[in-house]
Coordinates of C-alpha atoms and ligand atoms in Angstrom, one line a residue:
X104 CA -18.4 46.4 2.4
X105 CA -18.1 43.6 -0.5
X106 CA -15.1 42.5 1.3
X107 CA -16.6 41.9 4.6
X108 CA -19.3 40.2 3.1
X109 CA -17.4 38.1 1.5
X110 CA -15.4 37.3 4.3
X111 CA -18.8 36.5 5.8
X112 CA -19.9 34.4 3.2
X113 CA -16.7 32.0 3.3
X114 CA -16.8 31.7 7.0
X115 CA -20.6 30.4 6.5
X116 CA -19.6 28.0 3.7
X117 CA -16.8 26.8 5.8
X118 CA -18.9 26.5 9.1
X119 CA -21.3 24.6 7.5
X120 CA -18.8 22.5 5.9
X121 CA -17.3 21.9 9.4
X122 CA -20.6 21.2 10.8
X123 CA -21.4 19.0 8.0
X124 CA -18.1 16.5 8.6
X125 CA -18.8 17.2 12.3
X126 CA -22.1 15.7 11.9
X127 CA -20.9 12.7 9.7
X128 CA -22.9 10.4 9.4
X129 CA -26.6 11.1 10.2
X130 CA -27.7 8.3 8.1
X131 CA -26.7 4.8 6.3
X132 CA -24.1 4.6 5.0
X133 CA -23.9 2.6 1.6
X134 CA -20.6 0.2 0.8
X135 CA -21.2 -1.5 -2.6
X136 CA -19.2 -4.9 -2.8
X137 CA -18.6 -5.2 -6.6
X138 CA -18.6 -9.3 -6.2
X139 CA -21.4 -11.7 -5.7
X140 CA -22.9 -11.9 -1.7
X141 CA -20.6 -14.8 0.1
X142 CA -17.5 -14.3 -1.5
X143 CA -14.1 -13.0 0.4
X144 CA -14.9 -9.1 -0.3
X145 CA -18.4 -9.6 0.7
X146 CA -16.7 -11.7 4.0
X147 CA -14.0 -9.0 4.5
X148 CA -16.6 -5.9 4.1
X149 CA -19.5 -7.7 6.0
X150 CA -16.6 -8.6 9.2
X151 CA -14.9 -4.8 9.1
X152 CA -18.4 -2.9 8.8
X153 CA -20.2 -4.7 11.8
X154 CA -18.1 -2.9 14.2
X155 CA -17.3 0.1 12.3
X156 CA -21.1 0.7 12.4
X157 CA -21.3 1.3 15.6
X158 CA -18.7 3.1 15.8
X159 CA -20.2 5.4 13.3
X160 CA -23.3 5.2 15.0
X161 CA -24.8 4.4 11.7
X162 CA -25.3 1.4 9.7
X163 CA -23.2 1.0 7.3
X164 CA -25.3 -1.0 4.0
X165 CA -23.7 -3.7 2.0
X166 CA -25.1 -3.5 -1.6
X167 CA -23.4 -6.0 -3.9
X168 CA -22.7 -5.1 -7.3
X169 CA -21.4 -7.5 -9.8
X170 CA -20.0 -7.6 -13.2
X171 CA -17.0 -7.3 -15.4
X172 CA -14.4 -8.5 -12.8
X173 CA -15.6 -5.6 -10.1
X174 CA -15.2 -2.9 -12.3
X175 CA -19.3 -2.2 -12.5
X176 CA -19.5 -1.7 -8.8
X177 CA -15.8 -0.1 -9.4
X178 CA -17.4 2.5 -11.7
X179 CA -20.4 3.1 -9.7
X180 CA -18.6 4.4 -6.7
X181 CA -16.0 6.5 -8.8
X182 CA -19.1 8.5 -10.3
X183 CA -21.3 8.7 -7.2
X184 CA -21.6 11.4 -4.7
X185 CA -18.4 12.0 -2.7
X186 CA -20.7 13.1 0.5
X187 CA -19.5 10.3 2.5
X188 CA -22.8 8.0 1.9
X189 CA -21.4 5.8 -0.8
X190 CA -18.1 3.8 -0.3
X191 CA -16.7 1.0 -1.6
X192 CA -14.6 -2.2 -0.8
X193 CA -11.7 -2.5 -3.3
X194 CA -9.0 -5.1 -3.7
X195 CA -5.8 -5.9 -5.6
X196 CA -8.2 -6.5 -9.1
X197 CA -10.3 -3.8 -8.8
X198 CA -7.6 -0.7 -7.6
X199 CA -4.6 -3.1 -9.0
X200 CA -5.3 -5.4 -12.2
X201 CA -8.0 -4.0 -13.7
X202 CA -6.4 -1.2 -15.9
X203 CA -4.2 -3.9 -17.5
X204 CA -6.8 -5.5 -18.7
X205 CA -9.7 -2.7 -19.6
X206 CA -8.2 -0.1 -21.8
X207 CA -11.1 1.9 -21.6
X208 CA -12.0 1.4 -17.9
X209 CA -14.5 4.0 -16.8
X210 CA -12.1 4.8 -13.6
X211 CA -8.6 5.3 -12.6
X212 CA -8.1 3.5 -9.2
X213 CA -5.6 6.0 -8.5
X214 CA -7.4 8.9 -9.2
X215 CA -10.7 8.4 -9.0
X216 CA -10.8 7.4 -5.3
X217 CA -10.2 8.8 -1.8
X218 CA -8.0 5.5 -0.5
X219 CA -9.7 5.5 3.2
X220 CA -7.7 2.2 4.1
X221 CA -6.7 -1.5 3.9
X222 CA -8.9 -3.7 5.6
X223 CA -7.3 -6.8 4.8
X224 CA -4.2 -8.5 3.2
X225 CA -5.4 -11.7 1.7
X226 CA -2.8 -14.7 0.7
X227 CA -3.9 -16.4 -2.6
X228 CA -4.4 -20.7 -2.1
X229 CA -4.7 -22.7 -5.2
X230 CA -7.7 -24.8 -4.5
X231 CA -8.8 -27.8 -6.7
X232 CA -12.3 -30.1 -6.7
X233 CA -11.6 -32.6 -4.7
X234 CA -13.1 -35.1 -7.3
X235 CA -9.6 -34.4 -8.9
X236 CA -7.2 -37.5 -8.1
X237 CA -4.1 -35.3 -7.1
X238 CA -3.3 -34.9 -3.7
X239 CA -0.3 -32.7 -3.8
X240 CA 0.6 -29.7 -6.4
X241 CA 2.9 -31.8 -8.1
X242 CA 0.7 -34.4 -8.9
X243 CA -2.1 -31.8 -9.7
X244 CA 0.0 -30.1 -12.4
X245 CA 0.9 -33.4 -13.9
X246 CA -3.3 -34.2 -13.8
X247 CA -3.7 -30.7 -15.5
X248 CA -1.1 -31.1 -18.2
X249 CA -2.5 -35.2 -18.8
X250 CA -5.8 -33.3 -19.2
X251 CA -5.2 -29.8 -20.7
X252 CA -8.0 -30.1 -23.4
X253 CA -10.8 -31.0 -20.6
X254 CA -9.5 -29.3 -17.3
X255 CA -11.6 -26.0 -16.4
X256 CA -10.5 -22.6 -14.5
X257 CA -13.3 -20.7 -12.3
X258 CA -12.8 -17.1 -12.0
X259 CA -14.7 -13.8 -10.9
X260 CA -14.4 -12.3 -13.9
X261 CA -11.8 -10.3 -16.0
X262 CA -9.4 -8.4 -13.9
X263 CA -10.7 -10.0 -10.4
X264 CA -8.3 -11.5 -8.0
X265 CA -8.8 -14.9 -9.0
X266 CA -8.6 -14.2 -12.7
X267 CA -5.3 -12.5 -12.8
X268 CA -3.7 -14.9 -10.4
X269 CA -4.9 -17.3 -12.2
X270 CA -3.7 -16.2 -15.3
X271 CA 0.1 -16.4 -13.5
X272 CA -0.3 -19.4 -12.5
X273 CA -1.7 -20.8 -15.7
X274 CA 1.2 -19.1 -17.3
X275 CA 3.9 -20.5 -15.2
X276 CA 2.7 -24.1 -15.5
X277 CA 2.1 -23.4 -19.2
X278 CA -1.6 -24.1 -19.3
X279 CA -4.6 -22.4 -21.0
X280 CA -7.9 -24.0 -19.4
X281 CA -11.3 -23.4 -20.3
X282 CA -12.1 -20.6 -18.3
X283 CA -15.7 -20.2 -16.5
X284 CA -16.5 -16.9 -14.9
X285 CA -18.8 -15.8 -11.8
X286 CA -20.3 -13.0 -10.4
X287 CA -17.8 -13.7 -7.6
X288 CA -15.7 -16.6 -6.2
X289 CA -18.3 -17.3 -3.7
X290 CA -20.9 -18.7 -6.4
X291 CA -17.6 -20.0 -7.6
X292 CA -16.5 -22.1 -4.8
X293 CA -20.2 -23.9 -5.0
X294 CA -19.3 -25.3 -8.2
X295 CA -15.6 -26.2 -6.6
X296 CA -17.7 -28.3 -4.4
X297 CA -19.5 -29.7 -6.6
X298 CA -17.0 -30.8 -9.4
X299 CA -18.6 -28.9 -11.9
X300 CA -15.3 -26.4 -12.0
X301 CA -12.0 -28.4 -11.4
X302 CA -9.8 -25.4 -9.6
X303 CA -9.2 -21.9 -9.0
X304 CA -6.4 -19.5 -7.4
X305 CA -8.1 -17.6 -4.3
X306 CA -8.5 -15.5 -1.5
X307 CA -7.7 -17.3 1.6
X308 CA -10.7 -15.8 3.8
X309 CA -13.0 -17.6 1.0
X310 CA -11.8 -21.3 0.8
X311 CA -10.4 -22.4 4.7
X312 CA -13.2 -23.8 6.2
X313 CA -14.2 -25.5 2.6
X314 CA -10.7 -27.0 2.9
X315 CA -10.3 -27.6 6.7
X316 CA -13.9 -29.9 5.7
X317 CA -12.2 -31.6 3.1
X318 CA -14.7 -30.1 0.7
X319 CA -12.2 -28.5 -2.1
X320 CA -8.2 -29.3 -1.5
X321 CA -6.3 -27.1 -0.9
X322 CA -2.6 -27.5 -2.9
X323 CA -0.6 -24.5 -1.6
X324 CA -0.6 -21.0 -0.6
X325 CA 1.0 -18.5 -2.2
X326 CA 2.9 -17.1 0.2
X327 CA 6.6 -17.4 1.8
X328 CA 5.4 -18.6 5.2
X329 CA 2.4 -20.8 6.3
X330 CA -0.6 -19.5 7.3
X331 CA -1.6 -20.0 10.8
X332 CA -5.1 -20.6 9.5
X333 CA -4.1 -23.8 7.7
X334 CA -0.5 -24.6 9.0
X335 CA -1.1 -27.8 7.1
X336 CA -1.1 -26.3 3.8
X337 CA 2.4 -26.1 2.2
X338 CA 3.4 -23.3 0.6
X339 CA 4.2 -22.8 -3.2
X340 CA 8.1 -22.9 -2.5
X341 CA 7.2 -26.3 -0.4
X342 CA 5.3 -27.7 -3.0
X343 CA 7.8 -27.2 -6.2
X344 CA 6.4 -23.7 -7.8
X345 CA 8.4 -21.1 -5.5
X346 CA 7.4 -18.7 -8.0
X347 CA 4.2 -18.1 -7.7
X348 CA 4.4 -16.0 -5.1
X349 CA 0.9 -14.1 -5.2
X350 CA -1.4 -12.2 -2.3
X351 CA -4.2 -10.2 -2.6
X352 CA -5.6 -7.0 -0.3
X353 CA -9.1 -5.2 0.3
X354 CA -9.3 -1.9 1.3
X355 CA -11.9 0.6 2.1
X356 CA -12.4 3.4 -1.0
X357 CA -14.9 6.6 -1.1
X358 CA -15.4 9.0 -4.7
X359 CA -12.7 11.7 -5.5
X360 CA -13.3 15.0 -3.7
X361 CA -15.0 13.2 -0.3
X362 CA -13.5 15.8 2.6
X363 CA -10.6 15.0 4.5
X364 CA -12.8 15.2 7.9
X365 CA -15.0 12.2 6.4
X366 CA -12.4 10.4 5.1
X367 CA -10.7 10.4 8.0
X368 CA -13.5 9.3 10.6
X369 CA -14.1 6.3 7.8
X370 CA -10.4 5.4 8.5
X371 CA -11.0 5.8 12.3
X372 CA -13.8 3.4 12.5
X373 CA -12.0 1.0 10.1
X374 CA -8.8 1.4 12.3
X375 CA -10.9 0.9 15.3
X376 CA -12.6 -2.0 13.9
X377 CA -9.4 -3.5 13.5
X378 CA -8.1 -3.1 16.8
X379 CA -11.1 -5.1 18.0
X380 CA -10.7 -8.7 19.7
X381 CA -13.9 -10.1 18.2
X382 CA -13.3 -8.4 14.8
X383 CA -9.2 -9.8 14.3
X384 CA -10.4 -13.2 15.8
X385 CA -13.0 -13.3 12.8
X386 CA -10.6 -12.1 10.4
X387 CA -7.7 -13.8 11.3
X388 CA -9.7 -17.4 11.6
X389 CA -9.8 -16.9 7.8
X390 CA -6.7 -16.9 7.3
X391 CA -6.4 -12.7 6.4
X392 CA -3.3 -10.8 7.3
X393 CA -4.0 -7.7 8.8
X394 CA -2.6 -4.4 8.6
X395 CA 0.1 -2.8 10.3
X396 CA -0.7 0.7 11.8
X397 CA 1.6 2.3 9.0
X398 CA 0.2 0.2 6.2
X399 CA -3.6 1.6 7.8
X400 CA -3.5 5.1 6.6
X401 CA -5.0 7.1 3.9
X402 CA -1.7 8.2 2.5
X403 CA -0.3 4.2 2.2
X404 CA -3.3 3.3 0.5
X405 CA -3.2 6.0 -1.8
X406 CA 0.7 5.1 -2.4
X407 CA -0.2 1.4 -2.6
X408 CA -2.4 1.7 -5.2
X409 CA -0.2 3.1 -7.3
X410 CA 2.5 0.4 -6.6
X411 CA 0.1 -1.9 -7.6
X412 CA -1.4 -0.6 -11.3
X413 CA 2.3 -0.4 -12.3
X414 CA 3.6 -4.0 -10.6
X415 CA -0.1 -5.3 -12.4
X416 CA 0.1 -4.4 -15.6
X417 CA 3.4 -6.0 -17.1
X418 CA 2.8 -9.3 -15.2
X419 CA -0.2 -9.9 -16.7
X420 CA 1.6 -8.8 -20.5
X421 CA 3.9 -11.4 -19.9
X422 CA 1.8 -13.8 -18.5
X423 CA -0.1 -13.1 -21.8
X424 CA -3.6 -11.5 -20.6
X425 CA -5.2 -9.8 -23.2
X426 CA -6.9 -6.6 -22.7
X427 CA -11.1 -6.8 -22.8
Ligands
LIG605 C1 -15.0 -12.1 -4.6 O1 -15.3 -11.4 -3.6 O2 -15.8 -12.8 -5.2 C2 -13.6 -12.0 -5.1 O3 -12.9 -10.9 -4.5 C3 -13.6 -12.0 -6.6 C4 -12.2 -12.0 -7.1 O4 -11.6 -10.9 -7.2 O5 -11.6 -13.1 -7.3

């Protein structure tokens, strides 16, 4: 008697959990951006979500939530509900830097997500004021070093994408500028404009047209090949630092425990997304890279991400970051 009714009783729970999935979703969906509007997560999410939304057949939010490199909006997501209505878009500092440089970060990025899937590989371009009289990374080293004591960094914060690469590059040119943070590089890149900040290491997808306008200069990308966004812009091996060899990612993460079923109709719409003309013209314009069908998957991501904490964490040691 007990036994068939528990029998019953699971089959219930699972229906209904089947249903539920099934259903996925019957209302917005949120994706918190943990960077200022404007930036290149806020581009990346704002480009990917359009057409996975109606693929979904739901809207998909974009709620930007800023502070402490991306870890705020990082944390935020890790603790929220994992019923599918709260995801996130992640990138190389938030699921890769960051626990280098918070010892008492209020996440693990590999176990304290569902890794849904890479949206975006993003090459890294350092990017000077183009107030600065240096028209070539050679000459803008030499300027930086002349001017070590005045020269200032802009950043997104401890453990974003721009900080840490700009803490390698810093360190391999043996420089330690007054650093100014943001609430993103997009605010950032205003301030590029303007002079008020004299350089920064970023995401491609924020700084091409800014560069194609002659607005901030772009000295080099970060990357062993061109990229066909700017195939004027030499790379660092090109341009004398072969070295710094640096590229960023953003990817698509939901809360621990958010069901397979979910997860995997995220990754679907992301994948789909993708796969559209309009959507890889956008992306591609901006000089991202985007993923392969292998690198697209749940699983990657989740392996990725892993590859990433451990590859962060001794480069910035070396490159002398100290923990916040
Ligand atoms: C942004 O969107 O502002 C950037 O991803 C911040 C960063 O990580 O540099």
């Amino acid at each position: 008697m007990f036994k068939s009714l528990l029998t019953g009783l699971v089959a219930t729970v699972l229906s209904v959990g089947c249903s539920f999935a099934q259903s996925y979703p019957t209302k917005p969906i949120v994706m918190i951006v943990p960077f200022a509007a404007g930036g290149p997560t806020d581009v990346v999410a704002r480009i990917v979500t359009e057409h996975m939304s109606r693929s979904l057949g739901q809207q998909i939010v974009i709620e930007n939530v800023a502070g402490a490199g991306g870890t705020t909006g990082s944390t935020r997501v890790a603790t929220a509900s994992n019923d599918g209505y709260t995801i996130m878009m992640g990138h190389m500092g938030t699921h890769g830097a960051a626990p280098a440089l918070y010892p008492n970060l209020k996440y693990d990025p590999s176990k304290d997500f569902e890794p849904v899937g890479l949206a975006a590989g993003t090459p890294i371009i350092i990017v000077s004021s183009a107030k600065i009289p240096a028209s070539d990374l050679k000459s803008f080293i030499a300027y930086l070093k002349a001017n070590a004591t005045k020269v200032n960094q802009a950043h997104a914060g401890v453990g974003s994408v721009s900080h840490s690469t700009g803490i390698l590059f810093n360190s391999m040119i043996d420089l330690k500028p007054t650093q100014v943070p943001y609430k993103g590089t997009g605010p950032a890149l205003n301030d590029l404009v303007s002079g008020q900040v004299d350089y920064m290491t970023d995401q491609i997808v924020n700084v091409v047209e800014q560069i194609k306008g002659g607005a901030v200069r772009g000295l080099a990308i970060a990357t062993p090949e061109r990229s066909p966004a700017l195939p004027d812009l030499p790379t660092t091996k090109e341009a004398g630092l072969p070295d710094y060899q640096v590229s960023a990612w953003n990817a698509i993460f939901a809360p621990k425990g958010t069901s397979k079923d979910i997860v995997d109709k995220l990754n679907s719409a992301l994948t789909a997304a993708l796969a559209d003309d309009n959507t890889k013209k956008r992306l591609l314009e901006l000089g991202a890279v985007l993923p392969s069908a292998k690198e697209g998957t749940p699983a990657w991501l989740g392996d990725f991400v892993k590859i990433e904490v451990a590859r962060w964490s001794p480069v910035l040691k070396a490159a002398g970051a100290t923990a916040n």
